Coordinates of C-alpha atoms in Angstrom, one line a residue:
X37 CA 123.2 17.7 -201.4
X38 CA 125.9 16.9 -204.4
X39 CA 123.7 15.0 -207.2
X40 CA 125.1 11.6 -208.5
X41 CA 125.4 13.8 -211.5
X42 CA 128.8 15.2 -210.8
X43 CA 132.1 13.7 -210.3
X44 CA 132.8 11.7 -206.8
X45 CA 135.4 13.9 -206.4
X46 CA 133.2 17.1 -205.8
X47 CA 132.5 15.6 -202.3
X48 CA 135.9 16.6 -200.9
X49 CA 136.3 19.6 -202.2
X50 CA 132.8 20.7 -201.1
X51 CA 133.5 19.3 -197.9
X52 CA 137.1 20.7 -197.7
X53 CA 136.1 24.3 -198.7
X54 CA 133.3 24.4 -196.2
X55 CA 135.5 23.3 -192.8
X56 CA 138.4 25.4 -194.3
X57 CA 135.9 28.9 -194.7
X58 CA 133.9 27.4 -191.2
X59 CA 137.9 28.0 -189.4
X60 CA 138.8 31.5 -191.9
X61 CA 135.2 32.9 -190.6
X62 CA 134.9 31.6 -187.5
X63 CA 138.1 33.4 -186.7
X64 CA 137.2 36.3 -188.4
X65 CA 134.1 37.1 -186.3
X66 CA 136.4 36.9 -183.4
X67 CA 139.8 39.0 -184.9
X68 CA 138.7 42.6 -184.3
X69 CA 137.0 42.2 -181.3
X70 CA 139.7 40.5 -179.2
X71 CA 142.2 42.6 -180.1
X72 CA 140.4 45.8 -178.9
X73 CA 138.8 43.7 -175.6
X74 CA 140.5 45.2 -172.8
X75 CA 143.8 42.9 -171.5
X76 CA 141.3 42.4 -168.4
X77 CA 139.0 40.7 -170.7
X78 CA 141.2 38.5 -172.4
X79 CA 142.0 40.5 -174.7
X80 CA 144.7 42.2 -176.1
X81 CA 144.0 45.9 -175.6
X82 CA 144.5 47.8 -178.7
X83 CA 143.3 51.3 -179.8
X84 CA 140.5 51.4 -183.0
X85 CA 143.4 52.1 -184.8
X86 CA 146.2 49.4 -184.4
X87 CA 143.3 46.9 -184.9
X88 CA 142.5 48.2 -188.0
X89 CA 145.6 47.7 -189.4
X90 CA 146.7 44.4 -188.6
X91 CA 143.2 43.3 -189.6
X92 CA 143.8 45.3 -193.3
X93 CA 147.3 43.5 -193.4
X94 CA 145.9 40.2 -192.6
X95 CA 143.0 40.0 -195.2
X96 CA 145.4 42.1 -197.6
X97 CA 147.9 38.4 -197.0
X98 CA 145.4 35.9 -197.3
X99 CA 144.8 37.3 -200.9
X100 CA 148.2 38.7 -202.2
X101 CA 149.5 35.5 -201.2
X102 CA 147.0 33.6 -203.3
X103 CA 149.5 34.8 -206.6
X104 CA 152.4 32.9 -205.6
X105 CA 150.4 30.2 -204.1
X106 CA 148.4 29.4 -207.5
X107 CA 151.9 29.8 -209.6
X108 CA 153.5 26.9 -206.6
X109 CA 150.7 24.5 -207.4
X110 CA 151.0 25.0 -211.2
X111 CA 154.8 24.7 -211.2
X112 CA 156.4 22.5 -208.3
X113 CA 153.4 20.9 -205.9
X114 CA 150.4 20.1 -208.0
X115 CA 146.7 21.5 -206.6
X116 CA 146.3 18.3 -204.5
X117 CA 149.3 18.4 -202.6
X118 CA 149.1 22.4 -202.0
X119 CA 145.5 22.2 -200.4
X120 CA 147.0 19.8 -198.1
X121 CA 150.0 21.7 -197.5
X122 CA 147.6 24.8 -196.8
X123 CA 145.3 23.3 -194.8
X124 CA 147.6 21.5 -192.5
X125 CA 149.4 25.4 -192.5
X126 CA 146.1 26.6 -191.5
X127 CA 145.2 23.8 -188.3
X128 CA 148.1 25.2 -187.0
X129 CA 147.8 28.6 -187.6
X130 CA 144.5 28.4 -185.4
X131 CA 146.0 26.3 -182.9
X132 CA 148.6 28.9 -182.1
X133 CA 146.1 31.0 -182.1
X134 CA 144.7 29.3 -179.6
X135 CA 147.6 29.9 -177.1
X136 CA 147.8 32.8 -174.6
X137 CA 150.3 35.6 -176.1
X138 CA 150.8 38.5 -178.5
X139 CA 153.9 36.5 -180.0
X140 CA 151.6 33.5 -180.5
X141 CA 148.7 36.1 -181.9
X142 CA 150.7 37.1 -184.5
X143 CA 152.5 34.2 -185.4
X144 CA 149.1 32.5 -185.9
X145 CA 148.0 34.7 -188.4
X146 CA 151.0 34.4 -190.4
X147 CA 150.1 30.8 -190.3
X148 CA 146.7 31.4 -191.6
X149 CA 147.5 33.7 -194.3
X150 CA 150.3 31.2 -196.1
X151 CA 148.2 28.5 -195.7
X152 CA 145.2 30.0 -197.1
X153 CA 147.1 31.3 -199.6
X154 CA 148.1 27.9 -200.8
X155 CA 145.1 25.9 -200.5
X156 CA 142.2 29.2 -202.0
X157 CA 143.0 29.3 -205.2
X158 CA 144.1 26.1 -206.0
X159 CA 140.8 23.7 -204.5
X160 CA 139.0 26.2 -206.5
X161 CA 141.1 25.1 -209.4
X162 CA 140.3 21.2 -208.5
X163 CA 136.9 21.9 -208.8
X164 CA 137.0 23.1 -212.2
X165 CA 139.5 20.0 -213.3
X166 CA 136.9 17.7 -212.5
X167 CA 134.7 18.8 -215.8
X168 CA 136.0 18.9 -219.6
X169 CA 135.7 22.1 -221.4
X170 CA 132.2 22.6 -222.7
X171 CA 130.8 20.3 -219.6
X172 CA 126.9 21.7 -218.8
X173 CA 127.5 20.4 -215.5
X174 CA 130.6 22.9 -214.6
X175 CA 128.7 25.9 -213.3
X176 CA 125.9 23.9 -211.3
X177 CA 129.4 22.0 -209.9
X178 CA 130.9 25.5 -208.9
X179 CA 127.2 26.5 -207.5
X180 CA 127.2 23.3 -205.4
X181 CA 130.9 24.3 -204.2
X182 CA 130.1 27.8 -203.0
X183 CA 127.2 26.7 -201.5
X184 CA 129.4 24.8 -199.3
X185 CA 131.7 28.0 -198.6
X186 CA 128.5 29.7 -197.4
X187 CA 127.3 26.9 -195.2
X188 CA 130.7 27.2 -193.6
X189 CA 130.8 30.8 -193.2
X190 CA 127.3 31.0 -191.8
X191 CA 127.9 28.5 -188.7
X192 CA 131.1 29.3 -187.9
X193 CA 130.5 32.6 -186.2
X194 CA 127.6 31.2 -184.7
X195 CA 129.6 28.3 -182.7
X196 CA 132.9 30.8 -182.4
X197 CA 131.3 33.4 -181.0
X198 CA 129.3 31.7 -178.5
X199 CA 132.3 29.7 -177.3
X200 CA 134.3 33.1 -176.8
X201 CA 131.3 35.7 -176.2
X202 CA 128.5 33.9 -174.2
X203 CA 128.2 34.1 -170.8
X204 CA 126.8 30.3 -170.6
X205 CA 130.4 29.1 -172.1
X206 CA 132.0 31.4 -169.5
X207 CA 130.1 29.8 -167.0
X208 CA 131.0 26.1 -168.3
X209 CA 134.9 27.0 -167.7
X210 CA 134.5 28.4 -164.6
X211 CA 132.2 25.5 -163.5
X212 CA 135.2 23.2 -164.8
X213 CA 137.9 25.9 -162.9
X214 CA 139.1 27.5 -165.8
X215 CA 139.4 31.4 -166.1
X216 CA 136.5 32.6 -168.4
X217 CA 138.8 35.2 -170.1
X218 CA 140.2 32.6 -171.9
X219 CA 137.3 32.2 -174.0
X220 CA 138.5 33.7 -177.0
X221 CA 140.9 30.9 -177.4
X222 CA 138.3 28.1 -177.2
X223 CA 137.1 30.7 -179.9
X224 CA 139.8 30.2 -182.5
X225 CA 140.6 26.6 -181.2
X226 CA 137.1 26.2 -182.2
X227 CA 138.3 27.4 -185.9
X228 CA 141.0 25.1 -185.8
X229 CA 138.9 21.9 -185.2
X230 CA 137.3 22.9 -188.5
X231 CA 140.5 23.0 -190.7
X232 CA 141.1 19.9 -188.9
X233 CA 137.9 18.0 -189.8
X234 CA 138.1 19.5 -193.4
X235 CA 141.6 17.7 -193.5
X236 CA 140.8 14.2 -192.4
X237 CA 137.4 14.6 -195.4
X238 CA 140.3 15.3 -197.7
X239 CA 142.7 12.8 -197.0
X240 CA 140.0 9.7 -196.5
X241 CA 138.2 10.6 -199.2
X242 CA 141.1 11.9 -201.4
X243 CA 141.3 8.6 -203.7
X244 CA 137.9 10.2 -205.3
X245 CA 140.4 13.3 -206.6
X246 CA 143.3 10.5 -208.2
X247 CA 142.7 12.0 -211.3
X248 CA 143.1 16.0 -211.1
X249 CA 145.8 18.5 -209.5
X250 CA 149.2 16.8 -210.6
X251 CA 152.2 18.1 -210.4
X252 CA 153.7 19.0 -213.8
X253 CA 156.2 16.0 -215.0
X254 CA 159.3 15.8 -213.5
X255 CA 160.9 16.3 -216.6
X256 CA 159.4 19.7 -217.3
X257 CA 161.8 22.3 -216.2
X258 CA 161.0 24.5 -213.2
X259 CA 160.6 28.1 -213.4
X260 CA 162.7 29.0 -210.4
X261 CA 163.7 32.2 -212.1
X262 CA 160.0 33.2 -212.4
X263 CA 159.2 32.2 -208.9
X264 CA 161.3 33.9 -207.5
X265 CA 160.5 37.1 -209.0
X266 CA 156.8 36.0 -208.1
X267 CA 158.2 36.2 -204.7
X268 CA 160.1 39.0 -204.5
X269 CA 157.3 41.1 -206.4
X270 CA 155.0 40.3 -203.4
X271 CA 157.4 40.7 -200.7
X272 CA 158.2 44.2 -201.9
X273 CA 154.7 45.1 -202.5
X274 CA 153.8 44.0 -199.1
X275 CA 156.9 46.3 -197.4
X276 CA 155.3 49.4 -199.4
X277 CA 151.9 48.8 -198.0
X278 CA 153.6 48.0 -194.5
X279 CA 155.9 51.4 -194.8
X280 CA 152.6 53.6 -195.8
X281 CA 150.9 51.7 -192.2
X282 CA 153.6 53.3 -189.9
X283 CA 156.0 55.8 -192.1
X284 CA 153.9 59.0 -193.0
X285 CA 156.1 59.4 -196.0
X286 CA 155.0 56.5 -197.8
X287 CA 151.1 57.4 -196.8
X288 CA 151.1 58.2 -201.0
X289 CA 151.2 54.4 -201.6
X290 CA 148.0 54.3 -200.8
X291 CA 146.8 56.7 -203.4
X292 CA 148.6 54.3 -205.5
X293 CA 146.2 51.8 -205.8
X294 CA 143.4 53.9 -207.4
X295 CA 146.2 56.1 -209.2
X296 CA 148.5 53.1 -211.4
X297 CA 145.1 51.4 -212.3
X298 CA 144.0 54.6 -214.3
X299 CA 146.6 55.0 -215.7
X300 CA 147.3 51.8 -216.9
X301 CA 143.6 51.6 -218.1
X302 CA 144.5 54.8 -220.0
X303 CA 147.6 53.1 -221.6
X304 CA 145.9 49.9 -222.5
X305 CA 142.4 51.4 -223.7
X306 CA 143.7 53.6 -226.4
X307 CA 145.8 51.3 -228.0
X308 CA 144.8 49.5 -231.1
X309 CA 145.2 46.1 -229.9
X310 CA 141.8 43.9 -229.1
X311 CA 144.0 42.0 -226.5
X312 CA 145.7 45.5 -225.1
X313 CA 141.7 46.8 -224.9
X314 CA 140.4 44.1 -223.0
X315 CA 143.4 44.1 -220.3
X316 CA 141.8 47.7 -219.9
X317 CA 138.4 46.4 -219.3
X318 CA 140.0 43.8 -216.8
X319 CA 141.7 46.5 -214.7
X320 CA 138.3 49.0 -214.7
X321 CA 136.6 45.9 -213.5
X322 CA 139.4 45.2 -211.1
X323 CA 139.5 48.9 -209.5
X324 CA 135.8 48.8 -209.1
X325 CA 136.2 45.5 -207.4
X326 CA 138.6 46.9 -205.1
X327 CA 136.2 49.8 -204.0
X328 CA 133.8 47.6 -203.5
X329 CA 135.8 45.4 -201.5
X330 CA 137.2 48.9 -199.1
X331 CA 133.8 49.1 -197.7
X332 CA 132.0 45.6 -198.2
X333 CA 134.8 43.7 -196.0
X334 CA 135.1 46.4 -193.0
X335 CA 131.9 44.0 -191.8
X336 CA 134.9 42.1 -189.5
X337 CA 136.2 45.4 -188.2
X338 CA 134.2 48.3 -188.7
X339 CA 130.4 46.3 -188.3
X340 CA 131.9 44.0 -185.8
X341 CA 132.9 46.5 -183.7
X342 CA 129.4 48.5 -184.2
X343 CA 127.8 45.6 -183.6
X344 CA 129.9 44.9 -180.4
X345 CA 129.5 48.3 -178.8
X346 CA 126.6 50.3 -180.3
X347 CA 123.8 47.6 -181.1
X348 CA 121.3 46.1 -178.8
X349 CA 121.9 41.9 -178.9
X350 CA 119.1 40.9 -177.1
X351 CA 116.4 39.3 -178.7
X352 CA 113.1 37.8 -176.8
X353 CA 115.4 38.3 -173.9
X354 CA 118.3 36.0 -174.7
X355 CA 121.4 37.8 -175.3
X356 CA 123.4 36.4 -177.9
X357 CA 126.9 36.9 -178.8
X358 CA 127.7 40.4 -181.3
X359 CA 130.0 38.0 -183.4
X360 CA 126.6 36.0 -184.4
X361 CA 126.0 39.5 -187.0
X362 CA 128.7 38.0 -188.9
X363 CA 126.5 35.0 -190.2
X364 CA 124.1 37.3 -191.7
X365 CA 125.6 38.4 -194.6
X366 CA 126.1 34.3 -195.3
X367 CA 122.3 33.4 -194.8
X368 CA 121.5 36.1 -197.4
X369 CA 123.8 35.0 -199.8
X370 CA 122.1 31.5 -199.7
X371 CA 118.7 32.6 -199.6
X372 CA 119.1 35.0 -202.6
X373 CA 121.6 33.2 -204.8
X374 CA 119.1 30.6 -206.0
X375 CA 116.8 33.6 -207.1
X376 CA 119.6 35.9 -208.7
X377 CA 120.4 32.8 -210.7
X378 CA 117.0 32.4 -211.8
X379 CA 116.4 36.1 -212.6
X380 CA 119.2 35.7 -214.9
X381 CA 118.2 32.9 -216.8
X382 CA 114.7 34.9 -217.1
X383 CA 116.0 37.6 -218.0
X384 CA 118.2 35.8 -220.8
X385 CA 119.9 37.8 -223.4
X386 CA 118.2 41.3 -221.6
X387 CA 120.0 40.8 -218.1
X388 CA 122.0 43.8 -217.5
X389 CA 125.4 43.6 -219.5
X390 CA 128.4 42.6 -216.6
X391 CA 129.6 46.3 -216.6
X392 CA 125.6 47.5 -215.6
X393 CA 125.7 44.7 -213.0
X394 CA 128.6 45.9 -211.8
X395 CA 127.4 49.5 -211.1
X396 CA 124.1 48.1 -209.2
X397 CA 126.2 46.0 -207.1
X398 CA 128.7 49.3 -206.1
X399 CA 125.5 51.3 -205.8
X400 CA 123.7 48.9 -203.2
X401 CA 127.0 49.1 -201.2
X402 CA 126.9 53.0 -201.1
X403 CA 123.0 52.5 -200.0
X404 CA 124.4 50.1 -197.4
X405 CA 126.5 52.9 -195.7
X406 CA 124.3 55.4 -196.0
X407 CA 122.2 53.4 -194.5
X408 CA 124.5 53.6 -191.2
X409 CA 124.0 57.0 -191.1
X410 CA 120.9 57.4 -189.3
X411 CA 121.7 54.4 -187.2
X412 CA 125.2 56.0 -186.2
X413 CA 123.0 59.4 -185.4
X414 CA 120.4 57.2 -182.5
X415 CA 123.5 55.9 -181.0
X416 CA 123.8 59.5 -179.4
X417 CA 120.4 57.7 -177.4
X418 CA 122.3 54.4 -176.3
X419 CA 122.4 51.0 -178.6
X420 CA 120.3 50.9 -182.0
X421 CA 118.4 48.0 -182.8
X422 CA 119.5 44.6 -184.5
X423 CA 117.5 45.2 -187.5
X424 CA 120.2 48.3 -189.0
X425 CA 123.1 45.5 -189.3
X426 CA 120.7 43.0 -190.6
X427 CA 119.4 45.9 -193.4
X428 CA 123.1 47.0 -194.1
X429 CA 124.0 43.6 -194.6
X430 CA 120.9 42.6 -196.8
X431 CA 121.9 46.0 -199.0
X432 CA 125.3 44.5 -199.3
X433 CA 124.1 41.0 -200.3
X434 CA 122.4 42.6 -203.3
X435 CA 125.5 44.3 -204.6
X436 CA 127.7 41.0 -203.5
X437 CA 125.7 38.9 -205.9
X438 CA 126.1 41.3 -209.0
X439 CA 129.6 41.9 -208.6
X440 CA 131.9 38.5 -207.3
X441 CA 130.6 35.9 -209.2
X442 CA 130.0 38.0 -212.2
X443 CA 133.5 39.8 -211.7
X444 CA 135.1 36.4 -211.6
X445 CA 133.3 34.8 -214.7
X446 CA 134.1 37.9 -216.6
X447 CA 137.7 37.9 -215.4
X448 CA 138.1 34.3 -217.5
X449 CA 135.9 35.8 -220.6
X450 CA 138.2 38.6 -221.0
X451 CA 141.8 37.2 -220.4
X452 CA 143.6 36.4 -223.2
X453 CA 144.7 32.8 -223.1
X454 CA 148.9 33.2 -222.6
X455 CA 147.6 36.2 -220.0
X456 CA 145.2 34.2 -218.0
X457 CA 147.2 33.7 -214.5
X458 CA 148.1 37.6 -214.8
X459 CA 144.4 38.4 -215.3
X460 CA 143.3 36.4 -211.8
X461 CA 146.6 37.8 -210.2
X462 CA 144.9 41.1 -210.8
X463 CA 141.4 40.3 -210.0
X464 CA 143.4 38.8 -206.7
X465 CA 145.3 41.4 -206.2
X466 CA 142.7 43.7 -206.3
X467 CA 140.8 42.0 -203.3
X468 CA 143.8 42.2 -201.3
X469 CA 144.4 46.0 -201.8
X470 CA 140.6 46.3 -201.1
X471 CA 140.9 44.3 -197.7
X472 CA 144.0 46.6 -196.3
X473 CA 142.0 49.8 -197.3
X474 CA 139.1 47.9 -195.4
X475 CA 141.3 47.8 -192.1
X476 CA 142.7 51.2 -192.4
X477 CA 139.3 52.8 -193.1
X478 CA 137.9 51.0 -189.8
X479 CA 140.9 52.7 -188.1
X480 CA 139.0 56.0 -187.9
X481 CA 135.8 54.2 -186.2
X482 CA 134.8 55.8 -182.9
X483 CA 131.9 54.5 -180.8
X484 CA 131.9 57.9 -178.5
X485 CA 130.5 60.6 -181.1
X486 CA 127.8 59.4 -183.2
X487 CA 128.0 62.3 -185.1
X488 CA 131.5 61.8 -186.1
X489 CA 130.9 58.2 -186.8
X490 CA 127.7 58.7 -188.9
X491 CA 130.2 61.6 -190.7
X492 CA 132.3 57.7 -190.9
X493 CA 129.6 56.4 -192.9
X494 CA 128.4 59.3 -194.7
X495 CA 131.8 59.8 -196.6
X496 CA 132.4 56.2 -197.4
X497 CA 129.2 56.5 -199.1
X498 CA 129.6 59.2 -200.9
X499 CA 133.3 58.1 -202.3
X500 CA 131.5 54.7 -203.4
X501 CA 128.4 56.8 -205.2
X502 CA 131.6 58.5 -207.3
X503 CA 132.9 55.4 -208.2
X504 CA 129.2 54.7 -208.8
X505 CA 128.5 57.2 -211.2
X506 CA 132.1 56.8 -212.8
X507 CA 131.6 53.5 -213.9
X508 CA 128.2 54.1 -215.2
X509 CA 129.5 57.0 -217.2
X510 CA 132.5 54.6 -218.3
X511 CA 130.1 51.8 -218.9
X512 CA 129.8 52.5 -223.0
X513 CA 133.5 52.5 -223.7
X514 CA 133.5 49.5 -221.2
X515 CA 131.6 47.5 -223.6
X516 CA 134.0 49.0 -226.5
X517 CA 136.8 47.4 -225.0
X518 CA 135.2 44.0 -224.1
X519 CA 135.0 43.4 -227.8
X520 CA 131.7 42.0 -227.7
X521 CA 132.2 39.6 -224.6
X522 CA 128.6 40.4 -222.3

C-alpha cells in the first residue's frame, strides 16, 4: 500500500494513525448510545440532553487540546516523544473505559481527549518532516496517510459495535457466564486494543522515524511563560463553554463564537495590511468551517441515535448493530477521494477557487439535513429504511471532500510565516467550537414526535443554507483578501 517511493518512515505513522483513529471511532460509535441505554442495559441512563453535552464537551477537548499539545511538542517533548506520550494516554483512557462506573466513564474520556490531543497534531506534523520543501512526493505521502485514518475509522465501528450491540456477542458471554450488559465495555476495550497495537507498530518500527520530531536543543531556552498562558487561555475558554452548558447566564457565550469571528473579520479586512487581510480570509474560512462542523459531526449523537431508535437495521434478514452506520461516512470518503482528486487535476486552473469549494461543500451539508426531513416525517409510521442514513451520509461526503482538505491546505497558503501556529490554532479551534455546538444541537433530538424532529432537521438546514448564501455573497471580497492565493 505505501510505494518504495516514500520514506520508510511513512510506515509507522500510517500504521500509527490508523490503530489510533480505529480506537477514537470505534469508541465514538459507541459514546452516545451507551450513555442514553437504559442502566438495565448496561448503560448509563441519561436523558437526550445530558448526552449531548458531554459528547459536545468531549469532541470540543480532543480539538481545543490539540493548541497546547502542538506548542508541547514544538517546545519541550519533540513530535516523536508526544505521539507516544499520547498514545500510551489514550490505551488507557479506553481501558478505563472499559471498567464498570460513571467515575471510570468520565475519567476515561479525559484520558482520551489529552492524549489525543498530544499525539493529532503532532504525527500529522511527522508526516510532513519526512519530505523537504518543494518534495513532489509530499501530498501523495499525506494521501497515503489519510488513507490510513479512513481504513481505521471505517472498521472500527464495525468490530465495536458488534462486540457491544450484537446479540451473537451477547450470546458468547453468556455462553462463557458473563452478563451480556457488559458488552459495551468489550466495546471500548475493543478501542483500546487498537491504540495498543498502533503503539507496539510505533515503538518496533520507530528506528525508521530517527531522523524527524526532535526536541528543540537543550540549550534553547523554554517558553514557560508562553506555555503557560497557552494553558491558561484553554483552561478558561473551556470553563466559559462549561458555564454556558449548566449556568443560563452564560448561554451568550455561545453566540460568541459566530459573533467575535465577525467582528474580528471586520477589523482585519479593512485594514490596509496584505498580512492583516489574509488573517480575515483565514477566520471567514474558519467560521464556515465551524458551521460546517455544528451539523456534519452530530453523526455520533444526533445520527447515531436516529439510527439506533428510528431506522430499520435489518438487512436480508440479519440484523446488524446501529453503530455499523458510523462506517459509512468512511467508505465514501475512500471511494470518492480518488475521484475528487482526479476531477481536480482535470479541471486544472478552472477548478472552483477554494472559497467556491467551500460554499458547495456547506451547501451539500444543508442538502444532507434536509434530506432528514422527510425521513424524520415516516417515522410517525414506525422505522425508516437504511437507505436515508446512507444518502445523508453520501450528501455529507460530497461537502467533506470540498471543505477539510481544502480548508487545511488553504489554512498553510494563507498564514503568514511568524503567524503560522496561530493560523492552525484557529483552524483547530474552530473544529472544537463546531464539535460542542454539535453536542448541544443533538440535545434537542426527540425520537417520540417526528414532526418535531423533522422541524430538528428542517432548521439546521436552513441556518446552514444562510451561511450558504453568505459565503457565496462574501466569496468576491474573499478572493480580495487572499491576495491572489487560489
Amino acid at each position: 500500500m505505501i510505494h518504495s517511493n516514500h520514506p520508510r518512515g511513512l510506515y509507522p505513522l500510517f500504521f500509527t494513525e490508523l490503530w489510533e483513529r480505529f480506537s477514537y471511532y470505534g469508541m465514538r460509535a459507541l459514546l452516545t448510545l451507551f450513555m442514553v441505554a437504559p442502566v438495565a442495559a448496561g448503560g448509563l441512563g441519561f436523558d437526550t440532553k445530558r448526552a449531548g453535552v458531554i459528547y459536545g464537551t468531549y469532541a470540543m477537548s480532543v480539538y481545543m487540546l490539540s493548541i497546547p499539545g502542538g506548542f508541547l511538542a514544538d517546545n519541550f517533548l519533540g513530535a516523536r516523544r508526544s505521539v507516544l506520550f499520547g498514545g500510551i494516554i489514550i490505551a488507557c483512557g479506553h481501558f478505563t473505559l472499559a471498567l464498570r462506573s460513571e467515575t471510570t466513564f468520565f475519567v476515561g474520556l479525559v484520558l482520551i481527549a489529552l492524549g489525543t490531543g498530544l499525539l493529532k497534531p503532532n504525527i500529522s506534523t511527522m508526516v510532513g518532516s519526512l519530505y523537504e520543501a518543494g518534495d513532489a512526493r509530499r501530498d501523495a505521502g499525506f494521501s497515503i496517510f489519510y488513507t490510513g485514518i479512513n481504513i481505521g475509522a471505517f472498521s472500527a465501528p464495525l468490530i465495536t459495535g458488534w462486540m457491544a450491540q450484537s446479540g451473537q456477542f451477547k450470546g458468547m458471554l453468556e455462553s462463557w457466564g458473563l452478563d451480556p450488559t457488559h458488552s459495551w465495555h468489550w466495546g471500548f476495550a475493543a478501542a483500546g486494543v487498537g491504540m495498543t497495537i498502533g503503539l507496539i507498530v510505533y515503538m518496533v518500527t520507530g528506528k525508521r522515524l530517527a531522523h524527524v520530531g526532535h526536541p528543540p536543543p537543550e540549550s534553547s531556552p523554554r517558553p514557560w511563560g508562553t506555555l503557560l498562558i497557552v494553558l491558561l487561555g484553554s483552561a478558561i475558554l473551556f470553563a466559559l463553554v462549561r458555564l454556558s452548558d449548566t449556568d443560563e447566564r452564560f448561554a451568550w457565550v455561545r453566540y460568541g463564537y459566530v459573533g467575535l469571528p465577525v467582528l474580528a473579520i471586520v477589523w482585519f479586512g479593512f485594514r490596509s495590511s496584505l498580512d492583516a487581510k489574509r488573517v480575515a480570509a483565514v477566520l471567514v474560512f474558519s467560521l464556515a468551517a465551524l458551521v460546517f462542523w455544528a451539523v456534519f459531526e452530530q453523526a455520533g449523537s444526533t445520527i447515531a441515535l436516529f439510527g439506533d431508535q428510528l431506522t430499520r437495521t435489518k438487512i436480508f434478514g440479519y440484523q446488524f448493530p446501529s453503530a455499523w452506520f458510523q462506517s459509512v461516512n468512511s467508505l465514501f470518503v475512500m471511494t470518492l477521494a480518488p475521484l475528487f482528486a482526479l476531477l481536480w487535476v482535470k479541471l486544472g486552473d478552472r477548478q472552483p477557487s477554494s472559497p467556491a469549494k467551500f460554499v458547495i461543500g456547506l451547501m451539500c451539508l444543508g442538502l444532507s439535513f434536509l434530506l432528514m426531513v422527510p425521513a424524520a416525517k415516516m417515522t410517525v409510521e414506525g422505522k425508516v429504511s437504511p437507505l436515508w442514513i446512507v444518502g445523508l451520509f453520501f450528501l455529507q461526503t460530497l461537502g467533506e471532500l470540498c471543505l477539510s482538505p481544502v480548508g487545511l491546505s488553504t489554512m498553510t497558503k494563507l498564514a503568514p510565516a511568524r503567524l503560522l501556529g496561530l493560523v492552525m490554532g484557529i483552524w483547530f479551534l474552530a473544529a472544537a467550537l463546531g464539535n460542542k455546538l454539535a453536542g448541544v444541537m443533538s440535545g434537542e433530538f426527540t425520537s417520540t414526535d417526528g414532526n418535531a424532529l423533522a422541524k430538528f432537521f428542517l432548521t439546521q438546514s436552513l441556518w446552514v443554507g444562510v451561511a450558504t448564501l453568505a459565503l457565496l455573497a462574501c466569496v468576491p471580497w474573499l478572493k480580495r483578501l487572499m491576495g491572489g492565493i487560489k
